[in-house]
Coordinates of C-alpha atoms in Angstrom, one line a residue:
Chain A
X1 CA 16.2 21.9 -1.6
X2 CA 13.5 22.8 0.9
X3 CA 11.4 21.2 3.5
X4 CA 8.6 18.8 2.9
X5 CA 6.2 21.4 3.9
X6 CA 7.7 24.1 1.8
X7 CA 7.9 21.8 -1.3
X8 CA 4.2 21.1 -0.6
X9 CA 3.5 24.8 -0.6
X10 CA 5.1 25.2 -4.0
X11 CA 2.2 23.2 -5.4
X12 CA -0.7 25.6 -6.0
X13 CA -4.0 24.8 -4.2
X14 CA -2.5 21.7 -2.7
X15 CA -4.9 21.6 0.3
X16 CA -7.9 21.6 -2.0
X17 CA -6.3 19.0 -4.2
X18 CA -5.5 16.7 -1.3
X19 CA -9.0 16.9 0.0
X20 CA -10.6 16.3 -3.4
X21 CA -8.4 13.4 -4.4
X22 CA -7.5 11.9 -1.1
X23 CA -3.8 11.7 -1.8
X24 CA -1.4 12.1 1.1
X25 CA 1.2 14.8 1.2
X26 CA 4.0 12.4 0.4
X27 CA 2.0 11.2 -2.7
X28 CA 1.4 14.8 -3.8
X29 CA 5.2 15.5 -3.7
X30 CA 5.8 12.3 -5.6
X31 CA 3.3 13.1 -8.3
X32 CA 4.5 16.7 -8.5
X33 CA 8.0 15.4 -9.1
X34 CA 6.8 13.0 -11.7
X35 CA 4.8 15.8 -13.4
X36 CA 7.9 18.0 -13.5
X37 CA 10.0 15.1 -14.8
X38 CA 7.5 14.5 -17.6
X39 CA 7.3 18.2 -18.4
X40 CA 10.8 18.2 -20.0
X41 CA 10.6 21.7 -21.2
X42 CA 9.4 23.2 -17.9
X43 CA 6.3 24.8 -19.3
X44 CA 4.1 24.0 -16.3
X45 CA 1.8 21.8 -18.3
X46 CA 1.9 18.6 -20.2
X47 CA 1.0 18.0 -23.9
X48 CA 0.3 14.7 -25.6
X49 CA 3.9 14.3 -26.7
X50 CA 5.1 14.4 -23.1
X51 CA 3.0 11.4 -22.4
X52 CA 4.0 9.8 -25.7
X53 CA 7.6 9.9 -24.6
X54 CA 6.9 7.3 -21.8
X55 CA 8.1 4.1 -23.4
X56 CA 5.9 1.7 -21.6
X57 CA 2.9 3.7 -22.4
X58 CA 3.8 3.8 -26.1
X59 CA 3.8 0.1 -26.2
X60 CA 0.5 -0.2 -24.5
X61 CA -2.1 -1.2 -27.0
X62 CA -4.6 1.4 -25.7
X63 CA -1.9 3.9 -24.9
X64 CA -3.3 6.7 -27.0
X65 CA -6.7 6.4 -25.5
X66 CA -5.3 6.6 -22.0
X67 CA -3.4 9.7 -23.0
X68 CA -6.6 11.1 -24.5
X69 CA -8.4 10.6 -21.2
X70 CA -6.2 13.2 -19.6
X71 CA -7.1 15.9 -22.0
X72 CA -10.5 17.6 -21.9
X73 CA -12.2 17.9 -25.3
X74 CA -10.7 20.8 -27.1
X75 CA -7.8 21.3 -24.7
X76 CA -4.3 20.6 -25.7
X77 CA -2.6 20.8 -22.3
X78 CA -2.9 19.2 -18.9
X79 CA -2.0 21.1 -15.8
X80 CA -1.0 19.5 -12.5
X81 CA -4.5 19.9 -11.1
X82 CA -6.1 17.8 -13.8
X83 CA -3.2 15.4 -13.9
X84 CA -3.7 14.5 -10.2
X85 CA -7.5 14.4 -10.4
X86 CA -7.4 11.9 -13.2
X87 CA -4.8 9.8 -11.4
X88 CA -7.0 9.9 -8.3
X89 CA -9.4 7.5 -10.1
X90 CA -6.9 4.8 -9.5
X91 CA -6.6 5.0 -5.8
X92 CA -8.2 2.0 -4.1
X93 CA -11.6 2.5 -2.7
X94 CA -11.7 3.9 0.8
X95 CA -13.6 1.2 2.7
X96 CA -14.0 3.2 5.8
X97 CA -15.4 6.3 4.3
X98 CA -18.6 7.4 6.1
X99 CA -21.5 7.8 3.8
X100 CA -22.5 11.4 4.0
X101 CA -25.6 12.1 2.1
X102 CA -24.6 15.5 0.7
X103 CA -20.9 15.1 0.0
X104 CA -19.9 14.4 -3.6
X105 CA -18.8 11.0 -4.6
X106 CA -15.1 10.5 -4.2
X107 CA -13.1 10.3 -7.4
X108 CA -11.9 6.8 -6.7
X109 CA -15.4 5.3 -6.1
X110 CA -16.2 2.1 -8.1
X111 CA -18.7 4.1 -10.1
X112 CA -16.2 6.7 -11.2
X113 CA -13.6 4.1 -12.1
X114 CA -16.1 2.4 -14.3
X115 CA -17.0 5.7 -15.9
X116 CA -13.3 6.3 -16.6
X117 CA -13.0 2.9 -18.4
X118 CA -16.3 3.5 -20.2
X119 CA -14.9 6.7 -21.6
X120 CA -12.0 4.8 -23.0
X121 CA -14.4 2.9 -25.1
X122 CA -16.8 5.8 -25.8
X123 CA -14.5 8.1 -27.8
X124 CA -17.3 10.2 -29.3
X125 CA -18.7 10.8 -25.9
X126 CA -22.3 10.2 -26.8
X127 CA -22.9 8.1 -23.7
X128 CA -23.0 4.8 -25.5
X129 CA -20.5 2.3 -26.8
X130 CA -21.5 1.5 -30.3
X131 CA -20.5 -1.6 -32.2
X132 CA -17.9 0.3 -34.1
X133 CA -16.3 1.7 -31.0
X134 CA -16.1 -1.7 -29.5
X135 CA -14.5 -3.1 -32.6
X136 CA -11.9 -0.3 -32.5
X137 CA -10.9 -1.2 -29.0
X138 CA -10.8 -4.9 -29.9
X139 CA -8.6 -4.1 -32.8
X140 CA -6.2 -2.1 -30.6
X141 CA -6.0 -4.9 -28.0
X142 CA -5.6 -7.7 -30.5
X143 CA -4.0 -6.2 -33.5
X144 CA -3.1 -8.6 -36.3
X145 CA -3.4 -11.6 -34.0
X146 CA -7.0 -12.4 -34.9
X147 CA -9.0 -12.2 -38.2
X148 CA -11.6 -9.6 -39.0
X149 CA -14.3 -12.2 -38.7
X150 CA -13.2 -13.2 -35.2
X151 CA -13.1 -9.6 -34.1
X152 CA -16.6 -9.0 -35.4
X153 CA -18.0 -12.1 -33.8
X154 CA -16.5 -11.2 -30.5
X155 CA -18.0 -7.7 -30.8
X156 CA -21.4 -9.1 -31.7
X157 CA -21.5 -11.6 -28.8
X158 CA -20.4 -8.9 -26.3
X159 CA -23.1 -6.6 -27.4
X160 CA -25.7 -9.3 -27.4
X161 CA -24.8 -10.2 -23.8
X162 CA -24.6 -6.8 -22.4
X163 CA -27.2 -4.9 -24.4
X164 CA -30.4 -5.1 -22.4
X165 CA -32.6 -2.5 -24.0
X166 CA -31.8 -3.8 -27.5
X167 CA -30.5 -0.5 -29.0
X168 CA -27.4 -2.2 -30.4
X169 CA -25.1 -0.2 -28.1
X170 CA -24.0 -0.4 -24.5
X171 CA -24.9 2.4 -22.2
X172 CA -23.1 3.2 -19.0
X173 CA -25.7 1.3 -16.9
X174 CA -25.4 -1.8 -18.9
X175 CA -21.6 -1.5 -18.7
X176 CA -21.8 -1.3 -15.0
X177 CA -23.9 -4.5 -14.8
X178 CA -21.5 -6.6 -16.7
X179 CA -18.4 -5.4 -14.9
X180 CA -17.1 -7.6 -12.1
X181 CA -17.4 -6.5 -8.4
X182 CA -13.8 -7.3 -7.7
X183 CA -12.6 -4.7 -10.1
X184 CA -11.4 -2.2 -7.6
X185 CA -9.2 -4.3 -5.4
X186 CA -7.1 -5.9 -8.1
X187 CA -7.2 -3.8 -11.1
X188 CA -6.1 -0.5 -9.7
X189 CA -3.0 1.0 -8.3
X190 CA -2.4 0.1 -4.7
X191 CA -1.0 2.4 -2.1
Chain B
X1 CA 52.0 56.6 1.9
X2 CA 53.7 54.0 -0.2
X3 CA 56.4 53.4 2.4
X4 CA 53.7 52.9 5.0
X5 CA 52.2 50.1 3.0
X6 CA 55.5 48.6 1.9
X7 CA 56.3 46.4 4.9
X8 CA 52.8 44.9 4.8
X9 CA 53.1 44.3 1.2
X10 CA 56.3 42.3 1.4
X11 CA 55.0 40.4 4.5
X12 CA 51.9 39.4 2.5
X13 CA 54.0 38.4 -0.5
X14 CA 56.2 36.3 1.8
X15 CA 53.2 34.6 3.4
X16 CA 51.6 33.9 0.1
X17 CA 54.9 32.5 -1.3
X18 CA 55.4 30.3 1.7
X19 CA 51.9 28.9 1.6
X20 CA 52.1 28.2 -2.1
X21 CA 55.3 26.3 -1.6
X22 CA 54.0 24.3 1.3
X23 CA 50.8 23.6 -0.7
X24 CA 52.7 22.3 -3.7
X25 CA 55.1 20.3 -1.7
X26 CA 52.3 18.5 0.1
X27 CA 50.6 18.0 -3.2
X28 CA 53.7 16.5 -4.7
X29 CA 54.6 14.3 -1.8
X30 CA 51.2 12.9 -1.0
X31 CA 49.6 12.8 -4.3
X32 CA 51.7 13.0 -7.3
X33 CA 54.7 10.9 -6.3
X34 CA 52.6 8.0 -5.2
X35 CA 50.6 8.3 -8.4
X36 CA 53.8 7.9 -10.4
X37 CA 54.8 4.8 -8.6
X38 CA 51.4 3.4 -8.1
X39 CA 51.5 3.2 -4.3
X40 CA 49.0 4.6 -1.9
X41 CA 49.3 6.0 1.6
X42 CA 45.8 4.9 2.4
X43 CA 44.6 8.5 3.1
X44 CA 41.7 8.1 0.8
X45 CA 40.4 4.9 2.5
X46 CA 40.6 6.6 5.9
X47 CA 38.7 9.5 4.5
X48 CA 36.1 7.1 3.1
X49 CA 35.6 5.4 6.5
X50 CA 35.1 8.6 8.3
X51 CA 32.7 9.8 5.7
X52 CA 30.5 6.7 6.2
X53 CA 30.4 7.2 9.9
X54 CA 29.4 10.8 9.3
X55 CA 26.6 9.9 6.9
X56 CA 25.2 7.4 9.2
X57 CA 25.1 9.9 12.0
X58 CA 23.5 12.5 9.7
X59 CA 20.7 10.1 8.6
X60 CA 19.9 9.0 12.1
X61 CA 19.8 12.5 13.3
X62 CA 17.5 13.5 10.5
X63 CA 15.1 10.6 11.2
X64 CA 15.0 11.4 14.8
X65 CA 14.4 15.0 14.1
X66 CA 11.6 14.3 11.8
X67 CA 9.9 12.1 14.3
X68 CA 10.1 14.8 17.0
X69 CA 8.6 17.3 14.7
X70 CA 6.1 14.8 13.4
X71 CA 6.9 15.6 9.9
X72 CA 6.5 13.3 7.0
X73 CA 9.8 12.1 5.6
X74 CA 9.8 11.5 1.9
X75 CA 11.3 8.1 1.3
X76 CA 11.3 7.3 -2.3
X77 CA 11.1 3.5 -2.1
X78 CA 8.8 2.9 0.8
X79 CA 6.3 5.5 -0.3
X80 CA 5.6 3.9 -3.6
X81 CA 2.2 4.8 -4.9
X82 CA 2.3 1.6 -6.9
X83 CA 2.7 -1.9 -5.6
X84 CA 3.7 -3.6 -8.8
X85 CA 3.1 -7.2 -8.7
X86 CA 5.0 -9.1 -11.4
X87 CA 2.2 -11.2 -12.7
X88 CA 1.9 -12.2 -16.2
X89 CA -0.8 -10.8 -18.4
X90 CA -2.7 -14.1 -18.4
X91 CA -2.7 -14.4 -14.6
X92 CA -3.8 -10.8 -14.2
X93 CA -6.8 -11.1 -16.5
X94 CA -7.8 -14.4 -15.0
X95 CA -7.7 -12.8 -11.5
X96 CA -9.7 -10.0 -12.8
X97 CA -12.4 -12.3 -13.9
X98 CA -12.6 -14.1 -10.6
X99 CA -10.5 -17.1 -11.3
X100 CA -10.6 -17.9 -15.0
X101 CA -14.2 -18.0 -15.8
X102 CA -14.7 -18.2 -19.6
X103 CA -11.6 -17.4 -21.5
X104 CA -13.6 -15.0 -23.8
X105 CA -13.5 -11.4 -24.3
X106 CA -14.9 -9.4 -21.4
X107 CA -15.4 -5.7 -21.5
X108 CA -13.6 -5.3 -18.3
X109 CA -10.4 -6.7 -19.8
X110 CA -9.6 -3.2 -20.8
X111 CA -8.9 -2.5 -17.1
X112 CA -5.8 -4.5 -17.3
X113 CA -4.3 -2.4 -20.0
X114 CA -5.6 0.7 -18.4
X115 CA -3.9 0.0 -15.2
X116 CA -0.7 -0.8 -16.8
X117 CA -0.8 2.4 -18.7
X118 CA -1.5 4.5 -15.7
X119 CA 1.2 2.8 -13.7
X120 CA 3.7 3.7 -16.4
X121 CA 2.5 7.3 -16.3
X122 CA 3.1 7.5 -12.6
X123 CA 6.4 5.7 -12.7
X124 CA 8.1 3.8 -15.5
X125 CA 11.1 1.4 -15.5
X126 CA 12.9 3.0 -18.3
X127 CA 12.9 6.7 -17.3
X128 CA 13.8 5.5 -13.8
X129 CA 17.0 4.1 -15.2
X130 CA 18.0 7.3 -16.8
X131 CA 17.5 9.6 -13.8
X132 CA 19.9 9.5 -10.9
X133 CA 19.3 6.9 -8.3
X134 CA 17.2 7.8 -5.3
X135 CA 19.0 7.4 -2.0
X136 CA 17.7 6.1 1.3
X137 CA 20.2 7.8 3.4
X138 CA 21.6 11.3 3.2
X139 CA 25.1 12.1 2.2
X140 CA 25.1 15.8 3.0
X141 CA 24.8 16.7 -0.6
X142 CA 21.6 18.6 -1.0
X143 CA 21.3 17.6 -4.6
X144 CA 20.3 14.1 -3.6
X145 CA 17.9 14.9 -0.9
X146 CA 14.3 16.0 -0.6
X147 CA 14.1 16.0 3.1
X148 CA 16.5 18.7 4.0
X149 CA 15.1 21.3 6.2
X150 CA 15.9 22.8 9.5
X151 CA 15.6 19.8 11.6
X152 CA 18.5 20.7 13.9
X153 CA 21.1 23.4 14.0
X154 CA 23.7 20.7 14.3
X155 CA 22.8 19.2 10.9
X156 CA 22.5 22.5 9.1
X157 CA 25.9 23.5 10.5
X158 CA 27.4 20.3 9.5
X159 CA 26.0 20.7 6.0
X160 CA 27.4 24.3 5.9
X161 CA 30.8 23.1 6.9
X162 CA 30.5 20.4 4.3
X163 CA 29.9 23.0 1.6
X164 CA 32.9 25.0 2.7
X165 CA 35.1 22.0 2.7
X166 CA 33.9 20.7 -0.6
X167 CA 33.9 24.0 -2.6
X168 CA 36.6 25.8 -0.8
X169 CA 39.2 23.1 -0.3
X170 CA 38.5 20.0 -2.2
X171 CA 37.4 21.6 -5.5
X172 CA 40.4 23.8 -6.0
X173 CA 42.7 20.9 -5.0
X174 CA 41.0 18.6 -7.5
X175 CA 41.0 21.1 -10.3
X176 CA 44.7 21.6 -9.9
X177 CA 45.3 17.9 -10.0
X178 CA 43.1 17.5 -13.0
X179 CA 45.0 20.1 -14.9
X180 CA 48.3 18.6 -13.9
X181 CA 47.2 15.1 -14.9
X182 CA 45.9 16.1 -18.3
X183 CA 48.8 18.4 -19.0
X184 CA 51.3 15.8 -18.1
X185 CA 49.4 13.3 -20.3
X186 CA 49.6 15.5 -23.3
X187 CA 53.2 16.5 -22.9
X188 CA 54.6 13.2 -21.9
X189 CA 52.8 11.2 -24.6
X190 CA 54.1 13.6 -27.2
X191 CA 57.6 13.1 -25.9
X192 CA 57.3 9.3 -26.0
X193 CA 55.9 9.6 -29.5
X194 CA 59.3 10.8 -30.6
X195 CA 60.9 7.5 -29.7
X196 CA 61.2 4.9 -32.4
X197 CA 58.7 2.0 -32.3
X198 CA 59.8 -0.8 -30.2
X199 CA 59.8 -2.3 -26.7
X200 CA 61.2 0.8 -25.1
X201 CA 58.4 2.9 -26.5
X202 CA 55.6 0.6 -25.4
X203 CA 57.1 0.3 -22.0
X204 CA 57.4 4.1 -21.6
X205 CA 54.0 4.7 -23.1
X206 CA 52.4 2.3 -20.6
X207 CA 54.1 4.0 -17.7
X208 CA 53.2 7.4 -18.8
X209 CA 49.5 6.5 -19.4
X210 CA 49.2 4.8 -16.0
X211 CA 50.8 7.7 -14.2
X212 CA 48.6 10.3 -15.7
X213 CA 45.4 8.3 -15.2
X214 CA 46.4 7.8 -11.6
X215 CA 46.7 11.5 -11.1
X216 CA 43.3 12.0 -12.6
X217 CA 41.9 9.3 -10.3
X218 CA 43.2 11.3 -7.4
X219 CA 41.8 14.4 -8.9
X220 CA 38.4 12.9 -8.4
X221 CA 39.2 11.4 -5.1
X222 CA 38.1 8.1 -6.6
X223 CA 38.5 5.2 -4.2
X224 CA 38.5 2.1 -6.3
X225 CA 38.6 -1.5 -5.2
X226 CA 39.7 -4.0 -7.9
X227 CA 38.6 -7.6 -7.6
X228 CA 39.9 -10.7 -9.4
X229 CA 42.8 -9.0 -11.0
X230 CA 44.1 -12.2 -12.3
X231 CA 41.4 -11.9 -15.0
X232 CA 42.7 -8.6 -16.3
X233 CA 42.4 -8.2 -20.1
X234 CA 45.3 -9.3 -22.2
X235 CA 46.6 -8.2 -25.6
X236 CA 44.5 -9.3 -28.6
X237 CA 41.2 -9.2 -26.7
X238 CA 38.4 -6.8 -26.2
X239 CA 37.5 -5.5 -22.8
X240 CA 33.8 -4.9 -22.3
X241 CA 32.2 -3.0 -19.4
X242 CA 29.0 -1.3 -18.4
X243 CA 28.8 2.4 -18.8
X244 CA 27.8 4.9 -16.2
X245 CA 29.9 8.0 -16.8
X246 CA 32.9 9.1 -18.8
X247 CA 34.9 8.5 -15.7
X248 CA 34.7 4.8 -16.3
X249 CA 37.5 5.2 -18.7
X250 CA 39.8 6.7 -16.2
X251 CA 38.9 4.1 -13.6
X252 CA 39.8 1.2 -15.8
X253 CA 42.8 2.8 -17.5
X254 CA 44.4 3.5 -14.2
X255 CA 44.8 -0.2 -13.5
X256 CA 45.7 -1.5 -16.9
X257 CA 46.7 -0.3 -20.3
X258 CA 44.0 -0.2 -23.0
X259 CA 43.6 1.0 -26.5
X260 CA 40.7 3.4 -26.5
X261 CA 38.0 3.6 -29.2
X262 CA 36.0 6.7 -29.9
X263 CA 35.0 9.5 -32.2
X264 CA 37.5 12.2 -32.9
X265 CA 36.4 15.4 -31.1
X266 CA 37.5 18.9 -31.5
X267 CA 38.8 21.1 -28.7
X268 CA 40.7 19.9 -25.7
X269 CA 39.6 16.3 -26.0
X270 CA 40.9 16.4 -29.6
X271 CA 44.2 17.6 -28.4
X272 CA 44.4 14.8 -25.8
X273 CA 43.4 12.2 -28.4
X274 CA 46.0 13.3 -30.8
X275 CA 48.7 13.2 -28.2
X276 CA 47.7 9.8 -26.9
X277 CA 47.8 8.2 -30.3
X278 CA 51.4 9.3 -30.7
X279 CA 52.5 7.1 -27.9
X280 CA 50.6 4.0 -28.6
X281 CA 47.9 3.0 -31.1
X282 CA 44.4 4.0 -30.2
X283 CA 41.4 3.7 -32.5
X284 CA 39.8 7.1 -33.2
X285 CA 37.1 7.3 -35.8
X286 CA 36.1 10.3 -37.9
X287 CA 32.4 11.1 -37.6
X288 CA 31.8 9.9 -41.1
X289 CA 33.5 6.6 -40.5
X290 CA 31.3 5.8 -37.5
X291 CA 28.3 5.1 -39.7
X292 CA 30.1 2.5 -41.8
X293 CA 29.8 -0.6 -39.7
X294 CA 32.1 -2.7 -41.9
X295 CA 34.9 -0.2 -41.7
X296 CA 34.5 -0.1 -37.9
X297 CA 34.5 -3.9 -37.6
X298 CA 37.6 -4.1 -39.9
X299 CA 39.6 -1.7 -37.9
X300 CA 38.7 -3.4 -34.7
X301 CA 39.6 -6.9 -36.0
X302 CA 42.9 -5.6 -37.4
X303 CA 43.8 -4.2 -34.1
X304 CA 42.9 -7.3 -32.3
X305 CA 44.8 -9.5 -34.6
X306 CA 48.0 -7.7 -33.8
X307 CA 49.1 -9.3 -30.6
X308 CA 51.5 -6.5 -29.8
X309 CA 48.7 -4.0 -29.5
X310 CA 46.8 -3.4 -26.3
X311 CA 43.3 -4.8 -25.6
X312 CA 40.5 -2.6 -26.8
X313 CA 38.2 -1.0 -24.3
X314 CA 34.5 -0.8 -25.4
X315 CA 31.3 0.2 -23.7
X316 CA 28.6 -1.7 -25.6
X317 CA 25.6 -0.1 -24.0
X318 CA 26.3 2.9 -26.1
X319 CA 25.1 5.4 -23.6
X320 CA 25.4 6.2 -19.9
X321 CA 23.0 4.3 -17.7
X322 CA 22.4 5.2 -14.1
X323 CA 24.2 2.3 -12.6
X324 CA 21.2 0.4 -11.3
X325 CA 21.0 -1.9 -14.3
X326 CA 22.7 -3.1 -17.4
X327 CA 20.8 -2.4 -20.7
X328 CA 21.0 -4.3 -24.0
X329 CA 24.5 -4.5 -25.4
X330 CA 25.0 -3.6 -29.0
X331 CA 26.2 -6.6 -30.9
X332 CA 29.0 -5.0 -33.0
X333 CA 31.8 -5.7 -30.7
X334 CA 30.7 -9.3 -30.2
X335 CA 30.8 -10.1 -33.9
X336 CA 34.6 -9.8 -34.1
X337 CA 35.2 -13.2 -32.8
X338 CA 38.0 -12.8 -30.3
X339 CA 38.2 -13.2 -26.6
X340 CA 36.0 -10.9 -24.6
X341 CA 37.0 -9.8 -21.1
X342 CA 34.0 -8.5 -19.3
X343 CA 34.3 -6.0 -16.5
X344 CA 31.6 -4.9 -14.1
X345 CA 31.8 -1.4 -12.6
X346 CA 29.5 -0.5 -9.7
X347 CA 29.6 2.9 -8.0
X348 CA 28.7 3.4 -4.4
X349 CA 26.0 6.1 -4.6
X350 CA 26.5 7.1 -1.0
X351 CA 29.4 9.3 -1.7
X352 CA 28.5 11.0 -4.9
X353 CA 26.4 10.2 -7.9
X354 CA 28.6 9.4 -10.8
X355 CA 25.8 9.0 -13.4
X356 CA 26.0 11.5 -16.3
X357 CA 22.5 12.5 -17.5
X358 CA 23.7 13.9 -20.8
X359 CA 20.3 15.3 -21.6
X360 CA 20.3 17.3 -18.4
X361 CA 23.9 18.3 -17.8
X362 CA 26.7 19.2 -20.1
X363 CA 30.2 17.8 -19.6
X364 CA 31.7 20.8 -17.8
X365 CA 28.7 20.9 -15.4
X366 CA 29.0 17.2 -14.8
X367 CA 32.7 17.4 -14.0
X368 CA 32.1 20.2 -11.6
X369 CA 29.5 18.1 -9.9
X370 CA 32.0 15.2 -9.7
X371 CA 34.7 17.3 -8.3
X372 CA 32.6 18.9 -5.6
X373 CA 31.2 15.6 -4.3
X374 CA 32.8 13.9 -1.3
X375 CA 34.4 11.1 -3.3
X376 CA 33.7 8.6 -5.9
X377 CA 33.8 5.1 -4.5
X378 CA 33.4 2.2 -6.8
X379 CA 34.2 -1.5 -7.3
X380 CA 35.6 -3.1 -10.3
X381 CA 35.3 -6.8 -11.0
X382 CA 37.3 -8.5 -13.7
X383 CA 35.4 -11.4 -14.9
X384 CA 36.9 -14.5 -16.5
X385 CA 37.3 -14.2 -20.3
X386 CA 34.5 -15.4 -22.5
X387 CA 34.4 -16.5 -26.2
X388 CA 31.6 -17.1 -28.6
X389 CA 30.4 -20.7 -28.4
X390 CA 29.5 -23.0 -31.2
X391 CA 26.1 -22.2 -32.6
X392 CA 25.8 -19.0 -30.7
X393 CA 25.2 -15.8 -32.7
X394 CA 26.4 -12.4 -31.8
X395 CA 23.2 -11.3 -30.0
X396 CA 23.1 -14.3 -27.8
X397 CA 26.8 -13.9 -26.9
X398 CA 26.2 -10.3 -26.1
X399 CA 23.3 -11.2 -23.8
X400 CA 25.4 -13.8 -22.1
X401 CA 28.1 -11.4 -21.4
X402 CA 25.6 -8.8 -20.2
X403 CA 24.0 -11.3 -17.8
X404 CA 27.4 -12.1 -16.4
X405 CA 28.3 -8.5 -15.8
X406 CA 24.9 -7.7 -14.3
X407 CA 25.1 -10.6 -11.9
X408 CA 28.6 -9.8 -10.7
X409 CA 28.0 -6.1 -10.2
X410 CA 24.6 -6.7 -8.5
X411 CA 22.9 -4.7 -11.3
X412 CA 19.5 -5.5 -12.7
X413 CA 19.6 -7.2 -16.1
X414 CA 17.2 -5.3 -18.3
X415 CA 16.0 -6.2 -21.7
X416 CA 15.5 -2.6 -22.7
X417 CA 17.7 -1.0 -25.3
X418 CA 19.9 1.9 -24.1
X419 CA 18.9 3.7 -27.3
X420 CA 15.4 4.0 -25.9
X421 CA 16.6 7.0 -24.0
X422 CA 16.5 8.9 -27.2
X423 CA 14.7 6.7 -29.8
X424 CA 11.1 5.6 -30.3
X425 CA 9.8 2.3 -29.0
X426 CA 9.8 -0.3 -31.7
X427 CA 6.4 -1.6 -32.8
X428 CA 7.6 -5.0 -31.9
X429 CA 6.9 -4.4 -28.2
X430 CA 3.3 -3.4 -28.8
X431 CA 2.8 -6.5 -31.0
X432 CA 4.1 -8.7 -28.1
X433 CA 1.4 -7.3 -25.8
X434 CA -1.2 -8.0 -28.4
X435 CA 0.0 -11.5 -29.0
X436 CA -0.1 -12.3 -25.3
X437 CA -3.6 -11.0 -24.9
X438 CA -4.9 -12.8 -28.0
X439 CA -3.5 -16.0 -26.7
X440 CA -5.6 -15.6 -23.6
X441 CA -8.7 -15.1 -25.6
X442 CA -8.4 -16.8 -28.9
X443 CA -6.1 -19.6 -28.1
X444 CA -8.4 -21.5 -25.8
X445 CA -11.7 -20.4 -27.1
X446 CA -11.2 -20.8 -30.8
X447 CA -13.9 -23.4 -31.0
X448 CA -16.3 -21.2 -29.0
X449 CA -15.9 -18.3 -31.4
X450 CA -16.3 -20.5 -34.4
X451 CA -19.5 -22.0 -33.0
X452 CA -20.9 -18.6 -32.3
X453 CA -20.2 -17.4 -35.8
X454 CA -21.9 -20.4 -37.2
X455 CA -25.0 -19.7 -35.0
X456 CA -25.2 -16.2 -36.3
X457 CA -25.5 -17.1 -39.9

């Protein structure tokens, strides 16, 4: 029990968060409730098992990669701050945002969304998607449904088409070039 | 000094005595006697109508107040962060690639799975079913409301009065009734158990059970509307219903006589179980017997084969669901091969949330919640009997019954297993996703892939 404004105040640094992420107060409350619901033991932070308990996520072929995206390398927990900032990637792009030269790029810009997806591929974080990493993702998405050879040929073809500097890996710039423009309006969560 | 207190003492004693007598007489006349005979004065319906008017007023007042103060009301449904569009995997991926370009792997295909994954992190279908339903209007119970704050003195005062009434008047009344009902059940069934088996005994046992359940119904201020009573379950059949809370049993058993099925418990429930089985045959299993499916099936079929025994009451979902949907039915009860009488139970959430979240609340806590709500209002539909058709296996039959119940009760028919609340997701579901995606890629472009692989040799 409590007012909307007082529930909002219970969330630490909520003003800063709202500004950084662009979520509205109602969304913040919604996400906070969700965070608390996932945090079944009330510890104030989430661990990979809490995410793993979400059934629909467990049946997602790249579910564990998505979970991994929430955790900074070396960290075993996610606090609410990080949780919201990562989810902010999936807000639709603000079309009417004025282009200020010195302000940092908003979290939900097309570029940052692409970077998020790039990191899903690039698990060793070396800035490039190697053939192996691509194969691993293909395996996750296709499982036993295709043969090894088919997987390899898909990987080869993809690298061939995207790899412009011929280093047998796909850098972020190359990834950007092959990604469709329409990405942000359909592929991400709408408000 | 004592003589100075004495007159007051006796006066107080007299007042207490009189009020207790009045109280119990009222209780007897208005609640217990009608319960025995199965009649109703209509007090509860009147109560329900006035409550509805009150809630409508409260909601309007709240919305108006929020507008005046320009505050943001938190409405669970309309503030959805996600606008989920029920498109199939194929359509989504095609859309993503600007209208089905080449059906070959594209690096951006990962976005589809990514989005689905994040959507489920923000809100997932299954967890939603296992937490209490979110309400649009406010029923003066702060446990179901995120918007309560000092919008107006009127509303706060009303809420305060509500608390007083619920905890100070209704709760003690209901607890008294509950104890009376349960106590009578134990005592009277034991007495009936002393009779020799025969028609007299069954008749008495029926009457006793019905009477006690009716008292319990009043102990919860449950206002139940029964529909299609002509389809009520008959002897030699199995009655199947969707499960929201342990109260379901009381609700159904106050309108008809059933043989209960369940595990033997210790404590108070064990006492009740042992007493009930003296009056008429119920099916109680020891914990060890529950695992043995053949034994369970045999006992159920034996009971069903004996036409003098009451219809069995079973909740095939296996766990309490939050009454917005019906989950997968376990097929055990559908394998027995007798007539199945489906029943749909739908609670009206405006008055009190009957859903029991067993991972969050214990039984006592839950009962206290129930007894301090305004009322439990629900509807029961008796559906026409169904039997297994030629060439239909138990699972298909179970799904058919489930669909019928969901349709009648206005509940969503979900494919998810109620056991998901506790268990792990089966690998099968992940494979399904992979299959769908591979069909998009490989199915149509098989020749393209093979051509490419030939070129690279």
